[in-house]
PDB file of C-alpha atoms in Angstrom:
ATOM      1  CA  UNK G   1       6.504   9.555 -18.260  1.00 85.00           C
ATOM      2  CA  UNK G   2       8.160  10.695 -14.850  1.00 96.00           C
ATOM      3  CA  UNK G   3       7.868   9.063 -11.695  1.00 98.00           C
ATOM      4  CA  UNK G   4       8.146  10.222  -8.298  1.00 98.00           C
ATOM      5  CA  UNK G   5       8.129   7.269  -5.229  1.00 98.00           C
ATOM      6  CA  UNK G   6       6.802   7.859  -1.988  1.00 98.00           C
ATOM      7  CA  UNK G   7       8.364   6.884   1.289  1.00 98.00           C
ATOM      8  CA  UNK G   8       6.068   7.197   4.152  1.00 98.00           C
ATOM      9  CA  UNK G   9       8.321   6.139   7.510  1.00 98.00           C
ATOM     10  CA  UNK G  10       8.419   6.019  11.078  1.00 98.00           C
ATOM     11  CA  UNK G  11      11.370   4.945  13.304  1.00 98.00           C
ATOM     12  CA  UNK G  12      12.610   2.815  10.545  1.00 97.00           C
ATOM     13  CA  UNK G  13      16.147   3.756  10.549  1.00 97.00           C
ATOM     14  CA  UNK G  14      17.139   0.298  10.175  1.00 95.00           C
ATOM     15  CA  UNK G  15      15.571  -0.078   7.051  1.00 97.00           C
ATOM     16  CA  UNK G  16      14.966   3.607   5.511  1.00 98.00           C
ATOM     17  CA  UNK G  17      18.068   3.577   3.532  1.00 98.00           C
ATOM     18  CA  UNK G  18      18.176   0.425   1.941  1.00 97.00           C
ATOM     19  CA  UNK G  19      14.461   1.369   1.053  1.00 98.00           C
ATOM     20  CA  UNK G  20      15.964   4.503  -0.796  1.00 98.00           C
ATOM     21  CA  UNK G  21      18.831   2.672  -2.794  1.00 98.00           C
ATOM     22  CA  UNK G  22      16.234   0.156  -3.780  1.00 98.00           C
ATOM     23  CA  UNK G  23      14.821   3.316  -5.532  1.00 98.00           C
ATOM     24  CA  UNK G  24      17.870   4.895  -6.650  1.00 98.00           C
ATOM     25  CA  UNK G  25      19.399   1.331  -8.362  1.00 98.00           C
ATOM     26  CA  UNK G  26      16.402   1.130 -10.624  1.00 98.00           C
ATOM     27  CA  UNK G  27      17.199  -0.052 -14.095  1.00 98.00           C
ATOM     28  CA  UNK G  28      14.714   2.718 -14.871  1.00 97.00           C
ATOM     29  CA  UNK G  29      15.422   6.429 -13.706  1.00 97.00           C
ATOM     30  CA  UNK G  30      12.899   7.560 -10.713  1.00 98.00           C
ATOM     31  CA  UNK G  31      12.510  11.046 -11.102  1.00 98.00           C
ATOM     32  CA  UNK G  32      11.614  12.475  -7.313  1.00 98.00           C
ATOM     33  CA  UNK G  33      12.059  10.463  -4.594  1.00 98.00           C
ATOM     34  CA  UNK G  34      10.058  11.710  -1.369  1.00 98.00           C
ATOM     35  CA  UNK G  35      10.638  10.945   1.885  1.00 98.00           C
ATOM     36  CA  UNK G  36       7.485  11.796   4.422  1.00 98.00           C
ATOM     37  CA  UNK G  37       8.792  11.124   7.486  1.00 98.00           C
ATOM     38  CA  UNK G  38       6.082  10.708  10.214  1.00 98.00           C
ATOM     39  CA  UNK G  39       7.206  12.460  13.031  1.00 98.00           C
ATOM     40  CA  UNK G  40      10.178   9.539  13.839  1.00 98.00           C
ATOM     41  CA  UNK G  41      11.902   9.891  17.419  1.00 98.00           C
ATOM     42  CA  UNK G  42      15.019   7.859  16.012  1.00 97.00           C
ATOM     43  CA  UNK G  43      17.960   8.621  13.809  1.00 97.00           C
ATOM     44  CA  UNK G  44      16.290   9.184  10.443  1.00 98.00           C
ATOM     45  CA  UNK G  45      16.535  12.752  10.090  1.00 97.00           C
ATOM     46  CA  UNK G  46      20.193  12.636  10.478  1.00 97.00           C
ATOM     47  CA  UNK G  47      20.443   9.413   8.511  1.00 97.00           C
ATOM     48  CA  UNK G  48      19.078  10.901   5.467  1.00 97.00           C
ATOM     49  CA  UNK G  49      20.335  14.672   5.728  1.00 95.00           C
ATOM     50  CA  UNK G  50      22.807  13.853   2.600  1.00 94.00           C
ATOM     51  CA  UNK G  51      20.668  11.820   0.692  1.00 96.00           C
ATOM     52  CA  UNK G  52      19.395  12.983  -2.842  1.00 96.00           C
ATOM     53  CA  UNK G  53      15.673  13.270  -1.764  1.00 98.00           C
ATOM     54  CA  UNK G  54      12.629  15.380  -0.826  1.00 98.00           C
ATOM     55  CA  UNK G  55      12.726  14.874   2.816  1.00 98.00           C
ATOM     56  CA  UNK G  56       9.327  16.433   4.733  1.00 98.00           C
ATOM     57  CA  UNK G  57       9.137  15.813   8.480  1.00 98.00           C
ATOM     58  CA  UNK G  58       5.450  16.288   9.825  1.00 98.00           C
ATOM     59  CA  UNK G  59       4.191  15.259  13.562  1.00 97.00           C
ATOM     60  CA  UNK G  60       3.024  11.660  14.010  1.00 97.00           C
ATOM     61  CA  UNK G  61      -0.084  11.586  12.444  1.00 97.00           C
ATOM     62  CA  UNK G  62       0.044   8.007  10.672  1.00 97.00           C
ATOM     63  CA  UNK G  63       0.950   6.199   7.388  1.00 98.00           C
ATOM     64  CA  UNK G  64      -1.928   7.324   5.534  1.00 98.00           C
ATOM     65  CA  UNK G  65      -1.583  11.183   6.053  1.00 98.00           C
ATOM     66  CA  UNK G  66       2.062  10.614   5.592  1.00 98.00           C
ATOM     67  CA  UNK G  67       1.204   8.948   2.008  1.00 98.00           C
ATOM     68  CA  UNK G  68      -0.925  12.044   1.395  1.00 98.00           C
ATOM     69  CA  UNK G  69       1.470  14.451   2.419  1.00 98.00           C
ATOM     70  CA  UNK G  70       3.696  12.861  -0.145  1.00 98.00           C
ATOM     71  CA  UNK G  71       0.805  12.925  -3.142  1.00 98.00           C
ATOM     72  CA  UNK G  72       0.389  15.959  -2.462  1.00 98.00           C
ATOM     73  CA  UNK G  73       4.152  17.098  -3.200  1.00 98.00           C
ATOM     74  CA  UNK G  74       4.645  14.890  -5.901  1.00 98.00           C
ATOM     75  CA  UNK G  75       5.585  16.835  -9.218  1.00 98.00           C
ATOM     76  CA  UNK G  76       5.181  13.927 -11.770  1.00 98.00           C
ATOM     77  CA  UNK G  77       2.402  12.189 -13.646  1.00 98.00           C
ATOM     78  CA  UNK G  78       3.024   8.658 -12.176  1.00 98.00           C
ATOM     79  CA  UNK G  79       3.641   7.801  -8.642  1.00 98.00           C
ATOM     80  CA  UNK G  80       5.110   4.397  -6.998  1.00 98.00           C
ATOM     81  CA  UNK G  81       4.827   3.589  -3.171  1.00 98.00           C
ATOM     82  CA  UNK G  82       7.214   2.151  -1.114  1.00 98.00           C
ATOM     83  CA  UNK G  83       7.218   1.268   2.521  1.00 98.00           C
ATOM     84  CA  UNK G  84      10.304   2.215   4.469  1.00 97.00           C
ATOM     85  CA  UNK G  85      10.709  -1.653   5.427  1.00 96.00           C
ATOM     86  CA  UNK G  86      10.245  -3.175   1.906  1.00 98.00           C
ATOM     87  CA  UNK G  87      12.379  -3.012  -1.287  1.00 98.00           C
ATOM     88  CA  UNK G  88      12.002  -2.964  -4.525  1.00 98.00           C
ATOM     89  CA  UNK G  89      13.430  -5.539  -6.870  1.00 98.00           C
ATOM     90  CA  UNK G  90      15.915  -3.905  -9.442  1.00 98.00           C
ATOM     91  CA  UNK G  91      13.565  -3.759 -12.689  1.00 98.00           C
ATOM     92  CA  UNK G  92      10.651  -3.008 -10.897  1.00 98.00           C
ATOM     93  CA  UNK G  93       9.664   0.281 -12.008  1.00 98.00           C
ATOM     94  CA  UNK G  94      10.488  -0.966 -15.866  1.00 98.00           C
ATOM     95  CA  UNK G  95       8.242  -3.428 -15.746  1.00 98.00           C
ATOM     96  CA  UNK G  96       5.133  -0.834 -14.737  1.00 98.00           C
ATOM     97  CA  UNK G  97       6.101   1.215 -17.420  1.00 98.00           C
ATOM     98  CA  UNK G  98       6.302  -1.119 -20.022  1.00 98.00           C
ATOM     99  CA  UNK G  99       2.537  -2.385 -19.124  1.00 98.00           C
ATOM    100  CA  UNK G 100       0.609   1.422 -19.071  1.00 98.00           C
ATOM    101  CA  UNK G 101       3.104   2.303 -22.183  1.00 98.00           C
ATOM    102  CA  UNK G 102       1.326  -0.518 -23.847  1.00 98.00           C
ATOM    103  CA  UNK G 103      -1.727  -0.124 -22.200  1.00 98.00           C
ATOM    104  CA  UNK G 104      -2.401   3.771 -22.241  1.00 97.00           C
ATOM    105  CA  UNK G 105      -5.962   3.959 -20.686  1.00 97.00           C
ATOM    106  CA  UNK G 106      -4.809   1.423 -17.693  1.00 98.00           C
ATOM    107  CA  UNK G 107      -4.208   4.205 -14.498  1.00 98.00           C
ATOM    108  CA  UNK G 108      -3.058   1.764 -11.851  1.00 98.00           C
ATOM    109  CA  UNK G 109      -1.032  -1.737 -11.631  1.00 98.00           C
ATOM    110  CA  UNK G 110       0.662  -3.619  -9.074  1.00 98.00           C
ATOM    111  CA  UNK G 111       3.061  -6.528  -8.697  1.00 98.00           C
ATOM    112  CA  UNK G 112       3.630  -9.665  -7.185  1.00 97.00           C
ATOM    113  CA  UNK G 113       6.323  -9.393  -4.016  1.00 96.00           C
ATOM    114  CA  UNK G 114       8.576 -11.897  -1.941  1.00 95.00           C
ATOM    115  CA  UNK G 115       8.141 -11.959   1.949  1.00 93.00           C
ATOM    116  CA  UNK G 116      11.003 -12.618   4.238  1.00 93.00           C
ATOM    117  CA  UNK G 117      11.119 -13.108   7.903  1.00 90.00           C
ATOM    118  CA  UNK G 118      14.464 -12.950   9.672  1.00 85.00           C
ATOM    119  CA  UNK G 119      16.807 -13.301   6.346  1.00 83.00           C
ATOM    120  CA  UNK G 120      14.421 -16.204   5.204  1.00 89.00           C
ATOM    121  CA  UNK G 121      11.862 -16.541   2.369  1.00 91.00           C
ATOM    122  CA  UNK G 122       8.432 -17.935   3.512  1.00 89.00           C
ATOM    123  CA  UNK G 123       5.813 -19.408   1.440  1.00 80.00           C
ATOM    124  CA  UNK G 124       2.838 -16.963   1.464  1.00 72.00           C
ATOM    125  CA  UNK G 125      -0.438 -18.013   2.549  1.00 69.00           C
ATOM    126  CA  UNK G 126      -3.410 -19.179   0.513  1.00 67.00           C
ATOM    127  CA  UNK G 127      -5.572 -16.238   0.763  1.00 63.00           C
ATOM    128  CA  UNK G 128      -2.156 -13.725  -0.125  1.00 67.00           C
ATOM    129  CA  UNK G 129      -2.080 -15.565  -3.427  1.00 77.00           C
ATOM    130  CA  UNK G 130      -1.865 -12.546  -6.008  1.00 88.00           C
ATOM    131  CA  UNK G 131      -4.842 -12.640  -8.853  1.00 91.00           C
ATOM    132  CA  UNK G 132      -6.366  -9.690 -11.134  1.00 94.00           C
ATOM    133  CA  UNK G 133      -8.467  -8.199  -8.525  1.00 97.00           C
ATOM    134  CA  UNK G 134     -11.923  -6.878  -9.463  1.00 97.00           C
ATOM    135  CA  UNK G 135     -14.639  -5.141  -6.663  1.00 98.00           C
ATOM    136  CA  UNK G 136     -16.560  -8.324  -5.263  1.00 98.00           C
ATOM    137  CA  UNK G 137     -12.906 -10.608  -5.043  1.00 96.00           C
ATOM    138  CA  UNK G 138     -11.407  -7.772  -2.984  1.00 97.00           C
ATOM    139  CA  UNK G 139     -14.587  -7.359  -0.190  1.00 97.00           C
ATOM    140  CA  UNK G 140     -12.917  -9.981   1.971  1.00 95.00           C
ATOM    141  CA  UNK G 141      -9.043  -9.351   2.316  1.00 92.00           C
ATOM    142  CA  UNK G 142      -6.766  -6.517   0.934  1.00 93.00           C
ATOM    143  CA  UNK G 143      -5.216  -7.652  -2.342  1.00 93.00           C
ATOM    144  CA  UNK G 144      -2.758  -5.612  -2.956  1.00 97.00           C
ATOM    145  CA  UNK G 145       0.464  -4.606  -1.101  1.00 95.00           C
ATOM    146  CA  UNK G 146       1.164  -0.711  -1.293  1.00 97.00           C
ATOM    147  CA  UNK G 147       4.840  -1.448  -1.625  1.00 98.00           C
ATOM    148  CA  UNK G 148       3.958  -2.970  -5.282  1.00 98.00           C
ATOM    149  CA  UNK G 149       1.730   0.114  -6.385  1.00 98.00           C
ATOM    150  CA  UNK G 150       1.834   2.332  -8.894  1.00 98.00           C
ATOM    151  CA  UNK G 151      -0.721   4.865 -10.574  1.00 98.00           C
ATOM    152  CA  UNK G 152      -1.378   7.954 -12.238  1.00 98.00           C
ATOM    153  CA  UNK G 153      -1.698  11.085  -9.802  1.00 98.00           C
ATOM    154  CA  UNK G 154      -4.824  11.924 -11.858  1.00 98.00           C
ATOM    155  CA  UNK G 155      -6.697   8.945 -10.582  1.00 98.00           C
ATOM    156  CA  UNK G 156      -6.212  10.767  -7.101  1.00 98.00           C
ATOM    157  CA  UNK G 157      -8.580  13.410  -8.116  1.00 97.00           C
ATOM    158  CA  UNK G 158     -11.471  11.354  -8.956  1.00 97.00           C
ATOM    159  CA  UNK G 159     -11.750   8.730  -5.981  1.00 98.00           C
ATOM    160  CA  UNK G 160      -9.856  11.006  -3.128  1.00 98.00           C
ATOM    161  CA  UNK G 161      -6.742   9.852  -1.463  1.00 98.00           C
ATOM    162  CA  UNK G 162      -5.626   7.717   1.331  1.00 98.00           C
ATOM    163  CA  UNK G 163      -8.402   8.114   4.367  1.00 98.00           C
ATOM    164  CA  UNK G 164      -6.357   9.719   7.427  1.00 98.00           C
ATOM    165  CA  UNK G 165      -9.228   7.999   9.603  1.00 96.00           C
ATOM    166  CA  UNK G 166      -8.496   4.545   9.260  1.00 95.00           C
ATOM    167  CA  UNK G 167      -5.496   3.186  11.717  1.00 92.00           C
ATOM    168  CA  UNK G 168      -5.171   0.246   9.058  1.00 95.00           C
ATOM    169  CA  UNK G 169      -6.572  -1.299   6.174  1.00 96.00           C
ATOM    170  CA  UNK G 170      -6.402   2.224   4.388  1.00 97.00           C
ATOM    171  CA  UNK G 171      -4.813   0.674   1.506  1.00 98.00           C
ATOM    172  CA  UNK G 172      -7.684  -2.014   1.231  1.00 98.00           C
ATOM    173  CA  UNK G 173     -10.313   1.132   1.549  1.00 98.00           C
ATOM    174  CA  UNK G 174      -8.475   2.964  -1.445  1.00 98.00           C
ATOM    175  CA  UNK G 175      -8.090   0.097  -3.477  1.00 98.00           C
ATOM    176  CA  UNK G 176     -11.874  -0.732  -3.354  1.00 98.00           C
ATOM    177  CA  UNK G 177     -12.787   2.855  -4.199  1.00 98.00           C
ATOM    178  CA  UNK G 178     -10.595   2.444  -7.052  1.00 98.00           C
ATOM    179  CA  UNK G 179     -12.120  -0.912  -8.057  1.00 98.00           C
ATOM    180  CA  UNK G 180     -15.424   0.253  -8.172  1.00 96.00           C
ATOM    181  CA  UNK G 181     -14.706   1.852 -11.957  1.00 96.00           C
ATOM    182  CA  UNK G 182     -11.352   1.314 -12.473  1.00 97.00           C
ATOM    183  CA  UNK G 183      -9.182  -1.899 -13.429  1.00 98.00           C
ATOM    184  CA  UNK G 184      -5.680  -2.367 -11.471  1.00 98.00           C
ATOM    185  CA  UNK G 185      -3.606  -4.581 -13.349  1.00 98.00           C
ATOM    186  CA  UNK G 186      -1.805  -7.313 -11.825  1.00 98.00           C
ATOM    187  CA  UNK G 187       1.908  -7.688 -13.201  1.00 98.00           C
ATOM    188  CA  UNK G 188       2.337 -11.533 -12.009  1.00 96.00           C
ATOM    189  CA  UNK G 189       6.134 -11.705 -11.307  1.00 97.00           C
ATOM    190  CA  UNK G 190       7.799 -10.962  -7.656  1.00 97.00           C
ATOM    191  CA  UNK G 191       9.324  -7.281  -7.818  1.00 98.00           C
ATOM    192  CA  UNK G 192       9.387  -6.213  -4.442  1.00 98.00           C
ATOM    193  CA  UNK G 193      11.083  -7.772  -1.009  1.00 97.00           C
ATOM    194  CA  UNK G 194       8.399  -7.524   1.942  1.00 95.00           C
ATOM    195  CA  UNK G 195      10.363  -7.377   5.560  1.00 89.00           C
ATOM    196  CA  UNK G 196       7.436  -9.282   7.356  1.00 82.00           C
ATOM    197  CA  UNK G 197       7.049  -9.862  11.351  1.00 70.00           C
ATOM    198  CA  UNK G 198       9.286  -7.248  12.786  1.00 55.00           C
ATOM    199  CA  UNK G 199       8.144  -4.383  15.677  1.00 56.00           C
ATOM    200  CA  UNK G 200       6.104  -1.465  14.833  1.00 56.00           C
ATOM    201  CA  UNK G 201       4.826  -3.130  11.898  1.00 53.00           C
ATOM    202  CA  UNK G 202       0.506  -2.434  12.073  1.00 52.00           C
ATOM    203  CA  UNK G 203      -0.515  -5.382  10.423  1.00 50.00           C
ATOM    204  CA  UNK G 204       1.531  -7.451  13.172  1.00 47.00           C
ATOM    205  CA  UNK G 205       0.548  -5.001  15.920  1.00 45.00           C
ATOM    206  CA  UNK G 206      -2.576  -3.793  15.367  1.00 51.00           C
ATOM    207  CA  UNK G 207      -5.858  -5.979  17.051  1.00 55.00           C
ATOM    208  CA  UNK G 208      -9.435  -6.246  15.376  1.00 84.00           C
ATOM    209  CA  UNK G 209      -8.705  -5.914  11.495  1.00 92.00           C
ATOM    210  CA  UNK G 210     -12.279  -6.556  10.481  1.00 94.00           C
ATOM    211  CA  UNK G 211     -13.152  -3.619  12.087  1.00 95.00           C
ATOM    212  CA  UNK G 212     -11.387  -1.108   9.784  1.00 96.00           C
ATOM    213  CA  UNK G 213     -12.404  -3.090   7.074  1.00 97.00           C
ATOM    214  CA  UNK G 214     -15.785  -3.022   7.922  1.00 97.00           C
ATOM    215  CA  UNK G 215     -15.803   0.649   8.330  1.00 97.00           C
ATOM    216  CA  UNK G 216     -14.585   0.968   4.807  1.00 97.00           C
ATOM    217  CA  UNK G 217     -17.307  -1.787   3.348  1.00 98.00           C
ATOM    218  CA  UNK G 218     -19.636   1.098   4.634  1.00 97.00           C
ATOM    219  CA  UNK G 219     -18.975   3.675   2.125  1.00 97.00           C
ATOM    220  CA  UNK G 220     -20.066   0.995  -0.563  1.00 97.00           C
ATOM    221  CA  UNK G 221     -23.159   0.196   1.365  1.00 97.00           C
ATOM    222  CA  UNK G 222     -25.049   2.377  -1.249  1.00 96.00           C
ATOM    223  CA  UNK G 223     -23.270   1.339  -4.521  1.00 96.00           C
ATOM    224  CA  UNK G 224     -24.197  -0.975  -7.193  1.00 96.00           C
ATOM    225  CA  UNK G 225     -22.624  -3.743  -5.117  1.00 97.00           C
ATOM    226  CA  UNK G 226     -24.567  -3.037  -2.237  1.00 97.00           C
ATOM    227  CA  UNK G 227     -25.955  -6.821  -1.451  1.00 98.00           C
ATOM    228  CA  UNK G 228     -22.363  -8.366  -1.649  1.00 98.00           C
ATOM    229  CA  UNK G 229     -20.935  -5.537   0.709  1.00 98.00           C
ATOM    230  CA  UNK G 230     -24.145  -6.014   3.411  1.00 98.00           C
ATOM    231  CA  UNK G 231     -23.059  -9.784   3.297  1.00 98.00           C
ATOM    232  CA  UNK G 232     -19.722  -9.129   3.779  1.00 98.00           C
ATOM    233  CA  UNK G 233     -20.128  -6.605   6.432  1.00 98.00           C
ATOM    234  CA  UNK G 234     -22.433  -9.464   7.859  1.00 97.00           C
ATOM    235  CA  UNK G 235     -19.112 -11.849   7.577  1.00 97.00           C
ATOM    236  CA  UNK G 236     -16.723  -9.847   9.327  1.00 96.00           C
ATOM    237  CA  UNK G 237     -19.268  -9.037  12.247  1.00 96.00           C
ATOM    238  CA  UNK G 238     -19.465 -12.469  12.805  1.00 95.00           C
ATOM    239  CA  UNK G 239     -15.635 -12.756  12.978  1.00 92.00           C
ATOM    240  CA  UNK G 240     -15.616  -9.693  15.813  1.00 93.00           C
ATOM    241  CA  UNK G 241     -18.225 -11.409  17.757  1.00 89.00           C
ATOM    242  CA  UNK G 242     -16.729 -15.041  17.717  1.00 84.00           C
ATOM    243  CA  UNK G 243     -13.204 -13.336  18.545  1.00 77.00           C
ATOM    244  CA  UNK G 244     -14.936 -11.367  21.621  1.00 71.00           C
ATOM    245  CA  UNK G 245     -16.578 -14.466  22.903  1.00 70.00           C
ATOM    246  CA  UNK G 246     -13.283 -16.445  23.160  1.00 71.00           C
ATOM    247  CA  UNK G 247     -11.797 -13.320  25.151  1.00 64.00           C
ATOM    248  CA  UNK G 248     -14.309 -13.471  27.832  1.00 58.00           C
TER     249      UNK G 248
END
C-alpha cells in the first residue's frame, strides 16, 4: 500500500520545510510527496529546490485547485493531505495504514489534532471535539481537519474533487459528499499539530463562512436528507441575517 502526501502552499516559507520534514520522518515510509505551490511570491520555490519532492507551481487559484492538482498528479493508491502550516506526528501514517489493513472495505479516515498558538497548546472549543462523523451530524460544522484526512484515490472518481468555486469550506463540502454513501472513520488520537491564528489562514481571514457552507449544502437539497438540509440552510441564513443587522 503506497501513499502520496499532498501539500498545498501559498507564501508559507516559514512553515513549509517543517511540514515536509514531518512527512519524511514518518515511521512508515511515504512514497511520494507533492507540493503544489499556488502562486507564492515569497522564497518558497528557492527553499524547496533541493528537497526530495515533486514540486508543482501554478498561478494563484486557491487551495481547492492546488489540492486537486496534487490528486491528479498522485501516483499512489492512497492519498494523505497536509496543509503547509501543519505538522504530522511521527506515527500518523502507520496508524492510518493499520486501520485500513484491518478494515479493507474502508476508504477514508481521519484523526484528532493538537492545536497550537504562539507555541502553546490551546484547549479546543467544545464544537471542535472529534466524533465519528455521519452526514447528519456533520451539517452544522466541519468535523474533519484537512491535514488529518487519509483516503483511497478511487473515492474521488465517485464523489468528485474539491470544489474550486468555494473560497473556503471546500473541505466541509467534500466530507458531506463522501458521507452521503461512505464512512469516514475516526482515529481517536491526536496525530497532527495544527498551527492556529497566524496570518494568511483562510479560516481566520475569511468572513461570512456560513455563506460558503450554504452553497455546499444546496448540493444536497434533492438527497434523502432533504428536510434536514433545508433546516440547516434556514439556520445558517438566520446567522448571516443576524450578523448583517449587527453591522448596520
